[in-house]
XYZ file of N, CA, C and O in Angstrom:
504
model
N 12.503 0.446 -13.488
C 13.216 1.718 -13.411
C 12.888 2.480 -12.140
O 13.530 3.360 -11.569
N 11.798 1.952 -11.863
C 12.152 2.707 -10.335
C 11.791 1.769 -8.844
O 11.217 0.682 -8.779
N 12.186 2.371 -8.043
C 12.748 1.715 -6.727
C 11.283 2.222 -5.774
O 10.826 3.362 -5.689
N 10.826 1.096 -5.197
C 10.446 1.764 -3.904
C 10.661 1.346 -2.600
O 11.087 0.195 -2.702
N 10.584 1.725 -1.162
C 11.274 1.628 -0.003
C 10.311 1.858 0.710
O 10.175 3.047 0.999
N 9.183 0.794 1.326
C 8.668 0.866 2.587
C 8.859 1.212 3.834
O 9.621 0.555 4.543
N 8.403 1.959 4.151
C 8.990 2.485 5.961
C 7.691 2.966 7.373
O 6.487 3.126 7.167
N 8.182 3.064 8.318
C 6.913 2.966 8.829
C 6.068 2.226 9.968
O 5.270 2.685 10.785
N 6.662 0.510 9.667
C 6.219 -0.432 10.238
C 6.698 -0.284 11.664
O 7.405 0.698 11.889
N 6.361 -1.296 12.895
C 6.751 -1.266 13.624
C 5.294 -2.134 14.929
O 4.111 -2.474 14.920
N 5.935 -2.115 15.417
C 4.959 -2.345 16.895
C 3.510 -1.734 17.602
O 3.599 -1.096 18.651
N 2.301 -1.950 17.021
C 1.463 -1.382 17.725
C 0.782 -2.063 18.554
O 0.843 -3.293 18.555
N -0.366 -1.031 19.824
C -1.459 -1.741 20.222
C -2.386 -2.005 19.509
O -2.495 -1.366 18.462
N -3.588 -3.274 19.913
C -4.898 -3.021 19.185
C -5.651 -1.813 19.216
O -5.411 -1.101 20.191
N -6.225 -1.530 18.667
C -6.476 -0.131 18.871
C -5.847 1.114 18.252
O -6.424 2.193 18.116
N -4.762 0.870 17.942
C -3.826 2.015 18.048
C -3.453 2.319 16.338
O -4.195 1.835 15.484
N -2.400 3.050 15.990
C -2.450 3.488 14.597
C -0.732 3.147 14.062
O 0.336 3.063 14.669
N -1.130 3.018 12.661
C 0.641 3.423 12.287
C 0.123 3.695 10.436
O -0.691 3.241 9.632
N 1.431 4.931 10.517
C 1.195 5.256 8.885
C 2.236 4.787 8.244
O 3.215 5.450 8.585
N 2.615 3.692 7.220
C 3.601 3.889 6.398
C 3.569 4.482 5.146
O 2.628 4.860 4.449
N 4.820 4.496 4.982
C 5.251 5.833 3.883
C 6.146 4.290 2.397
O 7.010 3.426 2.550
N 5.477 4.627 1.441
C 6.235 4.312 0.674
C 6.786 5.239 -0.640
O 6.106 5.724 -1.544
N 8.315 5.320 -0.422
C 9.238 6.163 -1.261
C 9.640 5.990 -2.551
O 10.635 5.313 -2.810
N 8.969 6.536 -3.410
C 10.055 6.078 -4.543
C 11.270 7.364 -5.415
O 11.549 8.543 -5.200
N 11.666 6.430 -6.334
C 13.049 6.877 -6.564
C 13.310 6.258 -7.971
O 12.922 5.137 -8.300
N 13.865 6.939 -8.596
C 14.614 6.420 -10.089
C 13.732 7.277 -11.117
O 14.255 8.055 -11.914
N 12.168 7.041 -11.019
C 11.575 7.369 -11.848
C 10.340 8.084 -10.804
O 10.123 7.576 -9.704
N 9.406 9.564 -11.378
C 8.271 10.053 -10.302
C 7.031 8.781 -9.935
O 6.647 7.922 -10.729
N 6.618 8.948 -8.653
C 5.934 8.010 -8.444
C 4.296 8.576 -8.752
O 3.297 7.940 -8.418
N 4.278 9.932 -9.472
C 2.997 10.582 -10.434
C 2.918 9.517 -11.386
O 1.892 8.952 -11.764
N 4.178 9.281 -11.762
C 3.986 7.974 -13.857
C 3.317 6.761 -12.791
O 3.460 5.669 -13.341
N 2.778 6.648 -11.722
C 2.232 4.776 -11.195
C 1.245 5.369 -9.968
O 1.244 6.156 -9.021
N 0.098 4.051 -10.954
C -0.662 3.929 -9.592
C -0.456 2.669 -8.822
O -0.096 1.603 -9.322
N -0.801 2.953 -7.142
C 0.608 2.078 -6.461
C -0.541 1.371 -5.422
O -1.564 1.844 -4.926
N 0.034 0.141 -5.326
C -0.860 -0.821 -4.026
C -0.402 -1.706 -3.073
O 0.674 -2.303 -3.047
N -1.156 -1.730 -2.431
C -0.418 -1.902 -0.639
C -0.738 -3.499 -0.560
O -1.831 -3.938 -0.916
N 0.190 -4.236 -0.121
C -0.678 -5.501 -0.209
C -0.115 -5.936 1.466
O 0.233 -5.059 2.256
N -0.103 -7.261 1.779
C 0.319 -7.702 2.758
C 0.563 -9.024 2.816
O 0.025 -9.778 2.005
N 1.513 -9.543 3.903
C 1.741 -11.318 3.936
C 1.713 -11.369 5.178
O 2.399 -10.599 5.849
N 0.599 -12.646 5.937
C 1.160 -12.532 7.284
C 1.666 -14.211 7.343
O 1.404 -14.741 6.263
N 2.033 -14.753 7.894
C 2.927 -16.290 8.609
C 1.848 -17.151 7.958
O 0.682 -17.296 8.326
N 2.523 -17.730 6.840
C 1.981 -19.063 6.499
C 0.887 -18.625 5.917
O 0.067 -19.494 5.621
N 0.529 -17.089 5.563
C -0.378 -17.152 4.474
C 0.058 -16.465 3.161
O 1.239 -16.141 3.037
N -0.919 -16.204 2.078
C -0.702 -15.694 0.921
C -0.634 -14.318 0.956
O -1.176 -13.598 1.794
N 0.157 -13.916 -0.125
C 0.251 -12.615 -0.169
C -1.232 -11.680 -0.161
O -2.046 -12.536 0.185
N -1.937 -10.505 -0.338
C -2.833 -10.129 -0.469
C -2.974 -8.668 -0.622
O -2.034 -7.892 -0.451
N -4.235 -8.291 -0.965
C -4.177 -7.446 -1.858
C -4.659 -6.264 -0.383
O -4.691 -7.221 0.391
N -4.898 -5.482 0.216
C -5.152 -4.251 1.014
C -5.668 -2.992 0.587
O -6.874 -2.845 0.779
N -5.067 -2.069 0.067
C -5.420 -0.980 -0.706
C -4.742 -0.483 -2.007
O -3.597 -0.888 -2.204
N -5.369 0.437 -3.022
C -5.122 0.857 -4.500
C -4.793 2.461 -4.088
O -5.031 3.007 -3.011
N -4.293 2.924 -5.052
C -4.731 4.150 -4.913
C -4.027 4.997 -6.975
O -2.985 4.598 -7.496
N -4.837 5.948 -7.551
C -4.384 5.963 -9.092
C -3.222 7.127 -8.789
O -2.578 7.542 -7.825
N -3.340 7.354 -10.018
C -1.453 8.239 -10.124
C -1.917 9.446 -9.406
O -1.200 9.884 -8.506
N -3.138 10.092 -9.724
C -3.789 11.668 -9.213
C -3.854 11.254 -7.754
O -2.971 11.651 -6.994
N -4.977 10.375 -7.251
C -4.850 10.081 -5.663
C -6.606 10.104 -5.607
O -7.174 9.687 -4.598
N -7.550 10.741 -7.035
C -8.934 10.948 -6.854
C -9.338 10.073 -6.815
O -10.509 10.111 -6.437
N -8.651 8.331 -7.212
C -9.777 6.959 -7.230
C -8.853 5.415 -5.881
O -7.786 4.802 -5.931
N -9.578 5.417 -5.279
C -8.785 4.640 -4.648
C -9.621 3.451 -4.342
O -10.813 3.651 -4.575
N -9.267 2.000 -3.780
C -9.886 0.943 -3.456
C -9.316 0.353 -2.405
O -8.104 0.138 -2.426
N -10.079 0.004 -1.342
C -9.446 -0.765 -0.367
C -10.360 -2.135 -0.001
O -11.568 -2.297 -0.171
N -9.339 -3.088 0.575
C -10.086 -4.527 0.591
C -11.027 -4.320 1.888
O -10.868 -3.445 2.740
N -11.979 -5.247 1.865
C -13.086 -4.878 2.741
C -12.983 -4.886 4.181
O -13.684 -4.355 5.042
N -11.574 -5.874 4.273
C -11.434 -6.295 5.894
C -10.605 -4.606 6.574
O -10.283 -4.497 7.757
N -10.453 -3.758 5.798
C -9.921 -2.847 6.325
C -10.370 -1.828 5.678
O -9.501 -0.958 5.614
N -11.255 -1.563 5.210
C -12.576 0.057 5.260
C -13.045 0.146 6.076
O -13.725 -0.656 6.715
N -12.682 1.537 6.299
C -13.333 2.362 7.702
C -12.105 2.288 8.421
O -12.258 3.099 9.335
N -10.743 1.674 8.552
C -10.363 1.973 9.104
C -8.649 2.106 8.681
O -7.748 2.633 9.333
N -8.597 1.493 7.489
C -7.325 2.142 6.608
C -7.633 3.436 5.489
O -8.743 3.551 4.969
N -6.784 4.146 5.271
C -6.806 4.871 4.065
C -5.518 5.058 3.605
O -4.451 4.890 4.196
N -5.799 5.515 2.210
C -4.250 5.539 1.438
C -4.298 6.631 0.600
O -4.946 6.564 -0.445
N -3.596 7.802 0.969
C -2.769 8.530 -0.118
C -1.908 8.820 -0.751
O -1.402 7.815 -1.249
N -1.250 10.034 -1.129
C -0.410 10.042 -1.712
C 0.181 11.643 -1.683
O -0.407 12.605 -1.188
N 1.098 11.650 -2.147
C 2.152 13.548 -2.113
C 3.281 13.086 -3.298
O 4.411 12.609 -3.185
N 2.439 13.454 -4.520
C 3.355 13.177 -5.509
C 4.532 13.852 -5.310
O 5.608 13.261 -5.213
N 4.373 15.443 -5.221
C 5.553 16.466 -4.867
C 6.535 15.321 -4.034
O 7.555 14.738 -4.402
N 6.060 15.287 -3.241
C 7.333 14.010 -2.472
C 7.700 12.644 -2.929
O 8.663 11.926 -2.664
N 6.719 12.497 -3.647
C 6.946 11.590 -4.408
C 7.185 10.306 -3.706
O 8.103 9.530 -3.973
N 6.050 10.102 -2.545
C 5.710 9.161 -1.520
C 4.179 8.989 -1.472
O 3.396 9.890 -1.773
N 3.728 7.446 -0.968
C 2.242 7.208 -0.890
C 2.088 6.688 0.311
O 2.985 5.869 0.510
N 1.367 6.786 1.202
C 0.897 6.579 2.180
C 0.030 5.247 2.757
O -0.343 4.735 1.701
N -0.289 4.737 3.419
C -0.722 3.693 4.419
C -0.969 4.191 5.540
O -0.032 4.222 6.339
N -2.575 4.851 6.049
C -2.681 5.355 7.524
C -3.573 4.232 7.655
O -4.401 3.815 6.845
N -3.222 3.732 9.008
C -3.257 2.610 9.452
C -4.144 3.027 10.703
O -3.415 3.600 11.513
N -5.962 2.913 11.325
C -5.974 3.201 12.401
C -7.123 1.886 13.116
O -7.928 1.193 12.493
N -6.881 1.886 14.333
C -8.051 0.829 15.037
C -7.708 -0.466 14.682
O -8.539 -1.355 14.496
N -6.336 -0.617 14.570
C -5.005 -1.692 13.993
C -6.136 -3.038 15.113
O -6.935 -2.792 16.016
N -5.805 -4.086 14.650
C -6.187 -5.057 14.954
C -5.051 -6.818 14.755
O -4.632 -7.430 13.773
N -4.966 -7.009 16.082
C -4.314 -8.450 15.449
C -4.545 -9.154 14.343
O -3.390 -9.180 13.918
N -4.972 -9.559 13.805
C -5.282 -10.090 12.469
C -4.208 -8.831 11.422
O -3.795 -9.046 10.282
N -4.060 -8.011 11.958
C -3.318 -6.970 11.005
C -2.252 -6.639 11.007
O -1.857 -5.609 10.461
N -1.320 -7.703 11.828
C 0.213 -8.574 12.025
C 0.483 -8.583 10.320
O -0.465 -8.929 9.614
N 1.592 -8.257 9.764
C 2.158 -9.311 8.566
C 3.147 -7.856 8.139
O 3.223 -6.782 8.737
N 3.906 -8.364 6.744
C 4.608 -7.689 6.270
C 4.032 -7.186 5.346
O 3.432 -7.869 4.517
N 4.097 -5.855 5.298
C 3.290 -4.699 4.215
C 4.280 -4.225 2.871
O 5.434 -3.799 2.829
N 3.483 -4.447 2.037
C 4.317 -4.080 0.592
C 3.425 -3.234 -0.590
O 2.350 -3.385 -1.170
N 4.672 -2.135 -0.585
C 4.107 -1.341 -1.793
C 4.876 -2.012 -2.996
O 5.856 -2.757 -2.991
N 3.992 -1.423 -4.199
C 3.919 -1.654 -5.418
C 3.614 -1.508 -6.256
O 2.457 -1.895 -6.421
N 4.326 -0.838 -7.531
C 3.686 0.429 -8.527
C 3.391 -0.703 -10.086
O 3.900 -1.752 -10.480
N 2.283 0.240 -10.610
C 2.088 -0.589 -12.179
C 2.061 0.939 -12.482
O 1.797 1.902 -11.762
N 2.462 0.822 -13.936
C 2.323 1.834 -14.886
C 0.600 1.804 -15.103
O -0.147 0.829 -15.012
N 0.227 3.384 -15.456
C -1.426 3.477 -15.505
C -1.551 4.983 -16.192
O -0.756 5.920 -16.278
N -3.112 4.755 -16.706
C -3.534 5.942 -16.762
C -4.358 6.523 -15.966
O -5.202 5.699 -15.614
N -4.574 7.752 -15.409
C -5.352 8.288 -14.906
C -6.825 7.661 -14.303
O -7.532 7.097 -15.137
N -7.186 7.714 -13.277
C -8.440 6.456 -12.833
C -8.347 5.383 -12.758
O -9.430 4.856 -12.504
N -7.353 4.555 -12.877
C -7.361 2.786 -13.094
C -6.593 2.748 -11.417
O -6.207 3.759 -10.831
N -6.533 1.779 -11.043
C -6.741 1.526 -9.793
C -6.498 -0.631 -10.256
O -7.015 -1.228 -11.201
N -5.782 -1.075 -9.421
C -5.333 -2.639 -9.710
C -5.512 -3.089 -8.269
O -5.620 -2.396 -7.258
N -5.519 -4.568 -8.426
C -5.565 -5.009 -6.960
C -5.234 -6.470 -7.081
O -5.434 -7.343 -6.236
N -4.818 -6.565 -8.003
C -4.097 -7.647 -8.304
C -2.529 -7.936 -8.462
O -1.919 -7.452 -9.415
N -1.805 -8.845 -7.374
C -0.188 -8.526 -7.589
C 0.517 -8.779 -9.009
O 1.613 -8.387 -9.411
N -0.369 -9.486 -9.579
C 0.420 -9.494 -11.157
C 0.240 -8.021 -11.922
O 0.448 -7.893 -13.128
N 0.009 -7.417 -11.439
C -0.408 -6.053 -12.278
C 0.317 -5.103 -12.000
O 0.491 -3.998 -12.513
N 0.695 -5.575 -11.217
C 2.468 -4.341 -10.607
C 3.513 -5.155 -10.786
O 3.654 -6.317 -10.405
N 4.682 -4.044 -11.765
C 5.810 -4.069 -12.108
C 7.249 -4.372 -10.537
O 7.985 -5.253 -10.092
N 6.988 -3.408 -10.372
C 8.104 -2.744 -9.222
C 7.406 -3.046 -7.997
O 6.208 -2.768 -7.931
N 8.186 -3.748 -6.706
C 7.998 -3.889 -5.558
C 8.652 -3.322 -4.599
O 9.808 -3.421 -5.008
N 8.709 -2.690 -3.399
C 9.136 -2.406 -2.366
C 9.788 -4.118 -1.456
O 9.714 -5.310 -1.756
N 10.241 -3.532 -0.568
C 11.262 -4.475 0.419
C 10.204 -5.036 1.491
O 10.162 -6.261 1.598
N 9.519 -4.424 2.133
C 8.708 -4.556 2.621
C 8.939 -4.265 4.024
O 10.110 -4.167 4.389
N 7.744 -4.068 5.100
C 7.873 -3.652 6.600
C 6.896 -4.421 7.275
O 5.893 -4.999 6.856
N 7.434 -4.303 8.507
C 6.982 -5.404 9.241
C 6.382 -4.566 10.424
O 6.925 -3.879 11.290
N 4.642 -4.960 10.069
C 3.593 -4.742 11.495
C 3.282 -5.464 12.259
O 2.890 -6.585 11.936
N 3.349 -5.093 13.424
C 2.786 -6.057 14.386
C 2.030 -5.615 15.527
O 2.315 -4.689 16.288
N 1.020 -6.393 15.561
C 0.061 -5.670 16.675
C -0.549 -6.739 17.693
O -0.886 -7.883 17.387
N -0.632 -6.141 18.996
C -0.659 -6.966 19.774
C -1.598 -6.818 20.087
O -2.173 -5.779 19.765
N -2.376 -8.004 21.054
C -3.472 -7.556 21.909
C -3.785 -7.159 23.439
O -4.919 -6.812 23.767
């Protein structure tokens, strides 16, 4: 029942930053806590960052603490991907993705989300 729409992606340096925004629609994106995963060429999908319906519990995969974070603006009813000190290895297509939750739970597993986004495409050079 509800839709979401990655946006955002695009071309960076190493070094350099990008935030995507993922939108949802149909249903508030307050009812899901939502997670960022990624695919880059010839590999598996993967898991990146969590974040719960409030925005107080979040998890991110290790290759990118310290230098990703993820929130959220329920009012807008969009979650975030700030992206900084981007690194080649951090090339691939980025995808949001909501599971129904209660309060504090946090997933990081793609079977655990319902609804997927389209996905956007980063790329970073060196």
């Amino acid at each position: 029942q509800v839709q979401l729409v990655e946006s955002g992606g695009g071309l960076a340096q190493a070094g350099g930053s990008l935030r995507l925004s993922c939108a949802a629609s149909g249903r508030p994106v307050s009812l899901f806590a939502v997670g960022w995963f990624r695919q880059a060429p010839g590999k598996e999908r993967e898991f990146v960052a969590a974040i719960d319906r409030s925005g107080d519990s979040t998890h991110l995969t290790d290759s990118v603490k310290g230098r990703f974070t993820v929130d959220r603006d329920n009012a807008k009813n969009t979650v975030y991907l700030q992206m900084n000190s981007l690194k080649p290895e951090d090339t691939a297509v980025y995808f949001c993705a909501a599971a129904i939750s209660t309060y504090t739970h946090v997933y990081t597993r793609a079977y655990e989300y319902h609804a997927w986004g389209q996905g956007t495409q980063v790329t970073v050079s060196s």
